[in-house]
Amino acid sequence: QNYVRETFKLFQHARPGEWRWLKEDISYTDNKITVVHVEHFSSRGPHIPNWLGINKHDRSRFGDMAISSVQHALGISL
């Protein structure tokens, strides 16, 4: 997930401010915007069900973190 860390650095450069990670390697914020990285889904296959946790898969934790990050950005607690 190096691209996520590199993108974080780009946001820090392009939008100076107090950036912080919400979920390591998934999401970050400057308290004005929240950036959430999601899985690159192929049109077929198990990627979507794996990431969303429909299938029991290691990648499901990333989907859970992304959902939690969006809820945080919207001020939603479930």
CSV table of C-alpha atoms in Angstrom, one decimal:
chain,number,residue,atom,x,y,z
A,1,GLN,CA,0.0,0.0,0.0
A,2,ASN,CA,2.9,2.3,-0.7
A,3,TYR,CA,0.7,4.4,-3.1
A,4,VAL,CA,-1.5,5.4,-0.2
A,5,ARG,CA,1.4,6.7,1.8
A,6,GLU,CA,2.8,8.5,-1.2
A,7,THR,CA,-0.6,10.0,-1.9
A,8,PHE,CA,-0.8,11.2,1.7
A,9,LYS,CA,2.5,13.0,1.2
A,10,LEU,CA,1.1,14.6,-2.0
A,11,PHE,CA,-1.9,15.9,-0.1
A,12,GLN,CA,0.3,17.3,2.7
A,13,HIS,CA,2.3,19.2,0.0
A,14,ALA,CA,-0.7,20.3,-2.1
A,15,ARG,CA,-2.9,21.3,0.9
A,16,PRO,CA,-0.7,22.4,3.8
A,17,GLY,CA,-2.4,21.8,7.1
A,18,GLU,CA,-2.6,19.4,10.0
A,19,TRP,CA,-3.0,16.0,8.2
A,20,ARG,CA,-3.5,12.9,10.3
A,21,TRP,CA,-4.2,9.3,9.6
A,22,LEU,CA,-7.7,8.0,10.5
A,23,LYS,CA,-7.0,4.4,9.6
A,24,GLU,CA,-3.4,3.6,8.6
A,25,ASP,CA,-3.0,2.8,4.9
A,26,ILE,CA,-6.7,3.6,4.2
A,27,SER,CA,-7.8,7.1,5.2
A,28,TYR,CA,-6.6,10.5,6.4
A,29,THR,CA,-7.9,13.9,7.1
A,30,ASP,CA,-7.0,17.6,7.6
A,31,ASN,CA,-10.4,18.1,9.4
A,32,LYS,CA,-11.7,19.8,6.2
A,33,ILE,CA,-11.6,16.9,3.8
A,34,THR,CA,-11.3,13.1,4.4
A,35,VAL,CA,-9.6,10.9,1.8
A,36,VAL,CA,-10.6,7.2,1.8
A,37,HIS,CA,-8.8,4.8,-0.4
A,38,VAL,CA,-10.8,1.8,-1.7
A,39,GLU,CA,-10.0,-1.4,-3.4
A,40,HIS,CA,-9.5,-1.4,-7.2
A,41,PHE,CA,-12.2,-3.8,-8.2
A,42,SER,CA,-12.2,-5.9,-11.3
A,43,SER,CA,-15.5,-6.3,-13.0
A,44,ARG,CA,-15.6,-10.0,-12.2
A,45,GLY,CA,-14.3,-12.3,-9.5
A,46,PRO,CA,-14.1,-12.2,-5.7
A,47,HIS,CA,-12.6,-8.8,-5.2
A,48,ILE,CA,-15.8,-6.9,-4.2
A,49,PRO,CA,-17.1,-9.7,-1.9
A,50,ASN,CA,-13.7,-10.1,-0.3
A,51,TRP,CA,-13.2,-6.4,0.4
A,52,LEU,CA,-16.8,-6.0,1.7
A,53,GLY,CA,-16.5,-8.9,4.0
A,54,ILE,CA,-19.1,-11.0,2.2
A,55,ASN,CA,-16.4,-13.7,1.9
A,56,LYS,CA,-14.2,-14.4,4.8
A,57,HIS,CA,-11.0,-12.9,3.6
A,58,ASP,CA,-7.9,-11.0,4.9
A,59,ARG,CA,-8.8,-8.0,2.7
A,60,SER,CA,-12.1,-7.6,4.5
A,61,ARG,CA,-10.4,-5.6,7.2
A,62,PHE,CA,-9.6,-2.8,4.7
A,63,GLY,CA,-13.2,-2.6,3.7
A,64,ASP,CA,-14.2,-2.3,7.4
A,65,MET,CA,-11.7,0.5,7.9
A,66,ALA,CA,-12.9,2.4,4.8
A,67,ILE,CA,-16.5,2.1,6.0
A,68,SER,CA,-15.5,3.3,9.4
A,69,SER,CA,-13.6,6.3,7.9
A,70,VAL,CA,-16.6,7.4,5.8
A,71,GLN,CA,-18.9,7.1,8.9
A,72,HIS,CA,-16.4,9.3,10.8
A,73,ALA,CA,-16.3,11.9,8.0
A,74,LEU,CA,-20.1,12.0,8.0
A,75,GLY,CA,-20.3,12.1,11.8
A,76,ILE,CA,-22.2,8.8,11.9
A,77,SER,CA,-21.7,6.4,14.7
A,78,LEU,CA,-23.2,2.9,14.4
